[in-house]
Coordinates of C-alpha atoms and ligand atoms in Angstrom, one line a residue:
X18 CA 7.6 -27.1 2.7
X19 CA 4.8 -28.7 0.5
X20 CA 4.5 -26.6 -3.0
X21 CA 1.8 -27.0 -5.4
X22 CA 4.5 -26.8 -8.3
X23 CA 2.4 -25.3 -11.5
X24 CA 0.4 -22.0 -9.3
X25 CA 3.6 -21.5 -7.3
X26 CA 5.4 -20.3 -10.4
X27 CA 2.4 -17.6 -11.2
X28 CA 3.4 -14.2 -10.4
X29 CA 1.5 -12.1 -7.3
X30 CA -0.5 -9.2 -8.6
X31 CA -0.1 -5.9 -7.1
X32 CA -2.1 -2.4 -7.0
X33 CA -2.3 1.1 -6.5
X34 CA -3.2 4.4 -7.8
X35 CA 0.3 5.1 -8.6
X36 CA 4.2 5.0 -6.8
X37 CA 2.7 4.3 -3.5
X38 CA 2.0 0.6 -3.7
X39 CA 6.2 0.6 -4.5
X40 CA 6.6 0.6 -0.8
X41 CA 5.2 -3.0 -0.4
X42 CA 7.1 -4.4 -3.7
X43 CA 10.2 -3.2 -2.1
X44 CA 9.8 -5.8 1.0
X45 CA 8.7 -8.3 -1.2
X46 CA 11.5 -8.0 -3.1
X47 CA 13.3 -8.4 -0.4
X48 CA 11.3 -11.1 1.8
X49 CA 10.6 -12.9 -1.2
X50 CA 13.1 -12.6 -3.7
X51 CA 11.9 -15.7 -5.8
X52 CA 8.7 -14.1 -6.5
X53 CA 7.7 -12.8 -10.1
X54 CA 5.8 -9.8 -9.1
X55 CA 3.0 -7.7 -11.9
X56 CA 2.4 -4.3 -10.7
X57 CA -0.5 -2.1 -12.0
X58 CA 0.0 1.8 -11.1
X59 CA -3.2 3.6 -12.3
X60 CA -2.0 6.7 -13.2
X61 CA -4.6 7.7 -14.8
X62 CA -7.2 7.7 -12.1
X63 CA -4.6 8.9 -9.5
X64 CA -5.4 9.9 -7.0
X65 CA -8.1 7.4 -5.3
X66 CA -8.6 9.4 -2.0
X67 CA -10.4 12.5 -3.1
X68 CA -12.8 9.8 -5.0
X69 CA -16.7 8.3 -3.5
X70 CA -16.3 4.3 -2.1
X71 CA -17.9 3.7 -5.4
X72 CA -15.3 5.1 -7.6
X73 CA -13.3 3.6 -5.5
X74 CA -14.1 0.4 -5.8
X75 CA -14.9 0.4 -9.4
X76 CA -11.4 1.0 -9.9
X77 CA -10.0 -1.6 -7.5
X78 CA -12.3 -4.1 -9.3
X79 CA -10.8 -3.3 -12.1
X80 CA -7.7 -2.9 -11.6
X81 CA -7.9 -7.0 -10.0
X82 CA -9.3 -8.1 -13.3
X83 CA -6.5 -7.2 -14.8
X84 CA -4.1 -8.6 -12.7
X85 CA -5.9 -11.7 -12.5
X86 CA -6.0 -11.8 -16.7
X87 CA -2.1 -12.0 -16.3
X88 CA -2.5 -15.3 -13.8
X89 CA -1.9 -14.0 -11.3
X90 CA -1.8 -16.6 -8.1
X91 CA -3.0 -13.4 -5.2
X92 CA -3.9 -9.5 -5.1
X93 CA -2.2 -7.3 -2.7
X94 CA -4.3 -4.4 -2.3
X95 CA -1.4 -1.9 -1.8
X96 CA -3.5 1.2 -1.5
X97 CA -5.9 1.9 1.6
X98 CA -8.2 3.9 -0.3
X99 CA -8.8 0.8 -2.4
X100 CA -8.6 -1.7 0.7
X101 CA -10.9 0.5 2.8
X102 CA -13.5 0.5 0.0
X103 CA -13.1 -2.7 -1.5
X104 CA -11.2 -5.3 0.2
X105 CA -14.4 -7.3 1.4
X106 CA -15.8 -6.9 -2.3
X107 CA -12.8 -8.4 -3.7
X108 CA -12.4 -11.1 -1.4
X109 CA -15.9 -12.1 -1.7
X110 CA -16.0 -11.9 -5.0
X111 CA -12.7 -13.7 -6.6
X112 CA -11.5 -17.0 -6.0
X113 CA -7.9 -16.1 -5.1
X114 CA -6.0 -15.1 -1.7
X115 CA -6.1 -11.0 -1.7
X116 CA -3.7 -9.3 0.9
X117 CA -5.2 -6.1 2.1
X118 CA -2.9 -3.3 4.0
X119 CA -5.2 -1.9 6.8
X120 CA -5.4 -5.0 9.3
X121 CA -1.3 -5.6 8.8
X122 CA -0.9 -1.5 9.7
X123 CA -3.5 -1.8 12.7
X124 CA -1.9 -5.0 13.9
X125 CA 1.4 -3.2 14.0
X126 CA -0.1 0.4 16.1
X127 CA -1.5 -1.9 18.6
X128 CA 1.4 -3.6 19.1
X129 CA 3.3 -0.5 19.2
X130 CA 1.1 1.6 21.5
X131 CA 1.2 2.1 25.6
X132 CA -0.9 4.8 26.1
X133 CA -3.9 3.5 23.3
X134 CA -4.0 6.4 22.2
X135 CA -3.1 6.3 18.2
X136 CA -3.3 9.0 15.1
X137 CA -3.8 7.8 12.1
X138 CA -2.7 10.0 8.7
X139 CA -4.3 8.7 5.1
X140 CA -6.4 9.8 2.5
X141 CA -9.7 11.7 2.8
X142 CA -11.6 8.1 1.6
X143 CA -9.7 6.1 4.1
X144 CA -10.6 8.6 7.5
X145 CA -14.0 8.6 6.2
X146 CA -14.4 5.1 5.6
X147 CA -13.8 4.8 9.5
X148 CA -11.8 1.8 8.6
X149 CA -8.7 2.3 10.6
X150 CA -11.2 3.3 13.9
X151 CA -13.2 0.3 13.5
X152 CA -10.2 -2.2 12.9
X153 CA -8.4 -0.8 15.9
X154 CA -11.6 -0.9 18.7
X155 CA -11.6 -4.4 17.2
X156 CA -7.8 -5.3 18.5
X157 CA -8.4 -3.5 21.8
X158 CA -10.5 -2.2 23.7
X159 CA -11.0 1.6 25.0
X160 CA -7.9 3.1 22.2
X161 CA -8.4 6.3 21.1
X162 CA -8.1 7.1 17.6
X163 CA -7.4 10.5 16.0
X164 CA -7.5 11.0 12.4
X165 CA -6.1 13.8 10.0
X166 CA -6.6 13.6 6.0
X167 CA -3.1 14.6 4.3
X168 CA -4.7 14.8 0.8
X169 CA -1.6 16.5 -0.9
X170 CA 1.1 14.1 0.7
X171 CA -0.1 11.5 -2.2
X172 CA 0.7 14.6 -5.0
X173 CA 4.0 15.0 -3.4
X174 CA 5.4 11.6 -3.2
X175 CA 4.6 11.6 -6.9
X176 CA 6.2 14.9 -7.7
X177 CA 9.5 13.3 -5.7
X178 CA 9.1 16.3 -3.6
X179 CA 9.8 13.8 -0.4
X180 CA 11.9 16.1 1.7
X181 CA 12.4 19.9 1.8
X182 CA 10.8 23.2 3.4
X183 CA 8.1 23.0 1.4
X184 CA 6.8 19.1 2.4
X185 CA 7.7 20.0 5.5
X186 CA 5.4 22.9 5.9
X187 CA 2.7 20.8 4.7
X188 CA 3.2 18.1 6.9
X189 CA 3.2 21.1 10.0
X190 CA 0.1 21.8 9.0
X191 CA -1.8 18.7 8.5
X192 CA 0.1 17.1 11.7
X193 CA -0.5 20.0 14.2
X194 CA -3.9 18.9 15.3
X195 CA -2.8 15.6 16.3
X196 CA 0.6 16.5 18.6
X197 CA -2.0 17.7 21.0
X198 CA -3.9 15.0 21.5
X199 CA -0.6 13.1 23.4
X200 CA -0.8 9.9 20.5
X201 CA 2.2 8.0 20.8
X202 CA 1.7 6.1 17.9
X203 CA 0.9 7.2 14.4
X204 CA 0.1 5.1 11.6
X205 CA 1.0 6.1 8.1
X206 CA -2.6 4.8 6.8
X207 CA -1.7 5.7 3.0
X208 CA 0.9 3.4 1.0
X209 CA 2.6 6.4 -0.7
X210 CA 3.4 7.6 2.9
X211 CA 6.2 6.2 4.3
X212 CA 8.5 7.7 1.4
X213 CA 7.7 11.1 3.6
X214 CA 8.9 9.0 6.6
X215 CA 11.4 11.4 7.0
X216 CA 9.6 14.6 7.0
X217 CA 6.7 13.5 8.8
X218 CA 9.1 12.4 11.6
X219 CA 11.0 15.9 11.8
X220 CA 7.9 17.1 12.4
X221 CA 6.1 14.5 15.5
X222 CA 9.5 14.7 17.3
X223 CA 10.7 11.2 18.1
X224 CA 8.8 10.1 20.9
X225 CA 6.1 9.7 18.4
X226 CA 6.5 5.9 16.7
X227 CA 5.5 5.8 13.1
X228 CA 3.9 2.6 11.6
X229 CA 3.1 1.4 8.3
X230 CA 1.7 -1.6 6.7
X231 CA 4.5 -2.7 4.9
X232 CA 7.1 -5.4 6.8
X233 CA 3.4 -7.1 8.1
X234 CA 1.5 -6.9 4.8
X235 CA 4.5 -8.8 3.5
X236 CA 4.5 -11.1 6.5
X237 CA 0.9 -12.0 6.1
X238 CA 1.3 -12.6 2.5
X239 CA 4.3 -14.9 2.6
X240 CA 2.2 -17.1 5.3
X241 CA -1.0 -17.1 3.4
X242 CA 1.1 -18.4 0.1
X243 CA 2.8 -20.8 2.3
X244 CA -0.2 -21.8 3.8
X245 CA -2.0 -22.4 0.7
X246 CA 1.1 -24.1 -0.8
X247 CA 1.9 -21.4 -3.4
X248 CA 5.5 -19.9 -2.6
X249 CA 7.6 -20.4 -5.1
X250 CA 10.5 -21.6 -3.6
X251 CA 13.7 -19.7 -3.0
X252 CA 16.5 -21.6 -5.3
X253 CA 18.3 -19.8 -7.7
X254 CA 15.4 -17.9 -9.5
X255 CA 15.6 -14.0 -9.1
X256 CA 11.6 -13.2 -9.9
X257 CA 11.0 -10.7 -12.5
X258 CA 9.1 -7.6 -12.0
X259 CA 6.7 -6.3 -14.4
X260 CA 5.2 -2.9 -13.9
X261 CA 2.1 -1.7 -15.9
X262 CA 0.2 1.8 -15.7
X263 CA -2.8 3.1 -17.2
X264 CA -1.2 6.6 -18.2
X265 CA 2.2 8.2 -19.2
X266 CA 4.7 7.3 -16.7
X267 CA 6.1 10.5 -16.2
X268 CA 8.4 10.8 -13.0
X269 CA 7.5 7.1 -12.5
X270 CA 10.1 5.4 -13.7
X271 CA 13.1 8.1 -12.2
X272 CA 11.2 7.9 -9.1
X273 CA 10.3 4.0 -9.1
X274 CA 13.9 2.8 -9.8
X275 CA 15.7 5.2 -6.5
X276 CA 13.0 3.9 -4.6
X277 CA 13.4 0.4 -5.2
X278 CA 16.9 0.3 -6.2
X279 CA 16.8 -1.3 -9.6
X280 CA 16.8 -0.5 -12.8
X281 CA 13.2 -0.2 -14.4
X282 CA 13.7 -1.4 -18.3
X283 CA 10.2 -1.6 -19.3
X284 CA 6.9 0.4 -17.6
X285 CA 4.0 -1.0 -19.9
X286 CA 1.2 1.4 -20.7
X287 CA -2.4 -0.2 -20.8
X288 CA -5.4 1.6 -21.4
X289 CA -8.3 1.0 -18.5
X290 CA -11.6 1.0 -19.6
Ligands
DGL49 N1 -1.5 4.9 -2.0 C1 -2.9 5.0 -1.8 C2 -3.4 4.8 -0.5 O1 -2.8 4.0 0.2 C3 -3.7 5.9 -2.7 C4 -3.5 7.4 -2.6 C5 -4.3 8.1 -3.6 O2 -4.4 7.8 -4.7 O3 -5.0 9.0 -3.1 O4 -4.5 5.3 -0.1

């Protein structure tokens, strides 16, 4: 595999409002073990689905400058809120290879569906964006899409509160609407979702598939850097992982390091202005 030595040895920036975007450095860590990896969590802002496109964006943009101020050689946009409001922005914009999360997740429902008839569970900015509704009648033809907003899944995955009566009687509640609409596929449209994998999934019953972004986003970023000759190949190095957030970490670290499985020495504070 050709390499263009110097860029392959940057590190891949990646984003979200706060734990969620975790999900996706998981799989790289695990597809792509070689790979240094900077993370920006902005706590601060957190969360990004109860805020206008605008907001929105302003952050993502943001939030990419800084990445790119630490070299970084792509973006993965590991938060749909950002993605649905910004992704085009940002890939118009800056003169890097930026990984969004929605196209990955709708690639993986239409694969997954036989009736074409999908749910899709995110943030209040994501259903209204419509981004998940248009990306699908793009892939095929006649699905039918059903959305539901699960704004306080985001507060709970950052409270650690992932399993339990109480999750699940909030997930009964925001999921009710959609078991009678016969999906048989539901997409987990928000990064910080699949660590309620669990509880969303006692809830549908199991002939209800869940699908995320995650195994594809990583897919499509590993073939984008190879394609653009900027993997850093796999020898012995193990790449580092540098988190950043823009406010006290809080349950951040506890939570980051079970999810992940390794130890989090250092989460960098950095101001956003
Ligand atoms: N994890 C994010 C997403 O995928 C953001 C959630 C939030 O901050 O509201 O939408």
């Amino acid at each position: 595999m050709k390499t263009n030595r110097k860029s392959a040895l940057q590190p891949i920036g990646v984003f979200d409002s706060g734990l969620g975007g975790l999900t996706i450095v998981r799989e790289m860590r695990r597809i792509l073990p070689a790979e240094s990896i900077i993370y920006f969590g902005d706590l601060a802002r957190l969360p990004y689905g109860t805020k206008s496109k605008e907001q929105i964006q302003t952050y993502s943009v943001q939030n990419t400058l800084f990445l790119i101020k630490h070299k970084v050689k792509a973006v993965v946009i590991a938060c749909n809120s950002s993605a649905s409001a910004a992704y085009q922005f940002i890939k118009n914009h800056f003169n890097l290879p930026v990984i969004d999360v929605i196209e990955p997740a709708v690639q993986n429902a239409v694969e997954s569906t036989r009736s074409g008839r999908v749910g899709v569970i995110a943030t209040r900015a994501t259903v209204e964006s419509g981004a998940y509704e248009k990306g699908l009648a793009r892939k095929k033809s006649g699905i039918k899409v059903f959305q539901q907003a699960c704004p306080l899944f985001v507060s709970l995955v950052e409270e650690g509160w992932l399993s339990g009566s109480v999750t699940r009687d909030i997930a009964k509640i925001y999921l009710k609407p959609l078991l009678t609409k016969k999906i048989d596929t539901l997409i987990l449209g928000c990064t910080h979702y699949p660590m309620l994998r669990e509880s969303i999934q006692a809830v549908v019953g199991n002939k209800i598939r869940l699908v995320d972004s995650i195994s594809p986003t990583v897919h499509r970023l590993q073939q984008t850097l190879e394609r653009k000759e900027l993997i850093r190949p796999a020898a012995s190095h193990k790449g580092d992982l540098r988190i950043f957030v823009s406010d006290r970490p809080g349950n951040f670290i506890r939570l980051g390091e079970k999810f992940l499985g390794e130890k989090l020495d250092r989460v960098e504070l950095v101001r956003q202005k």
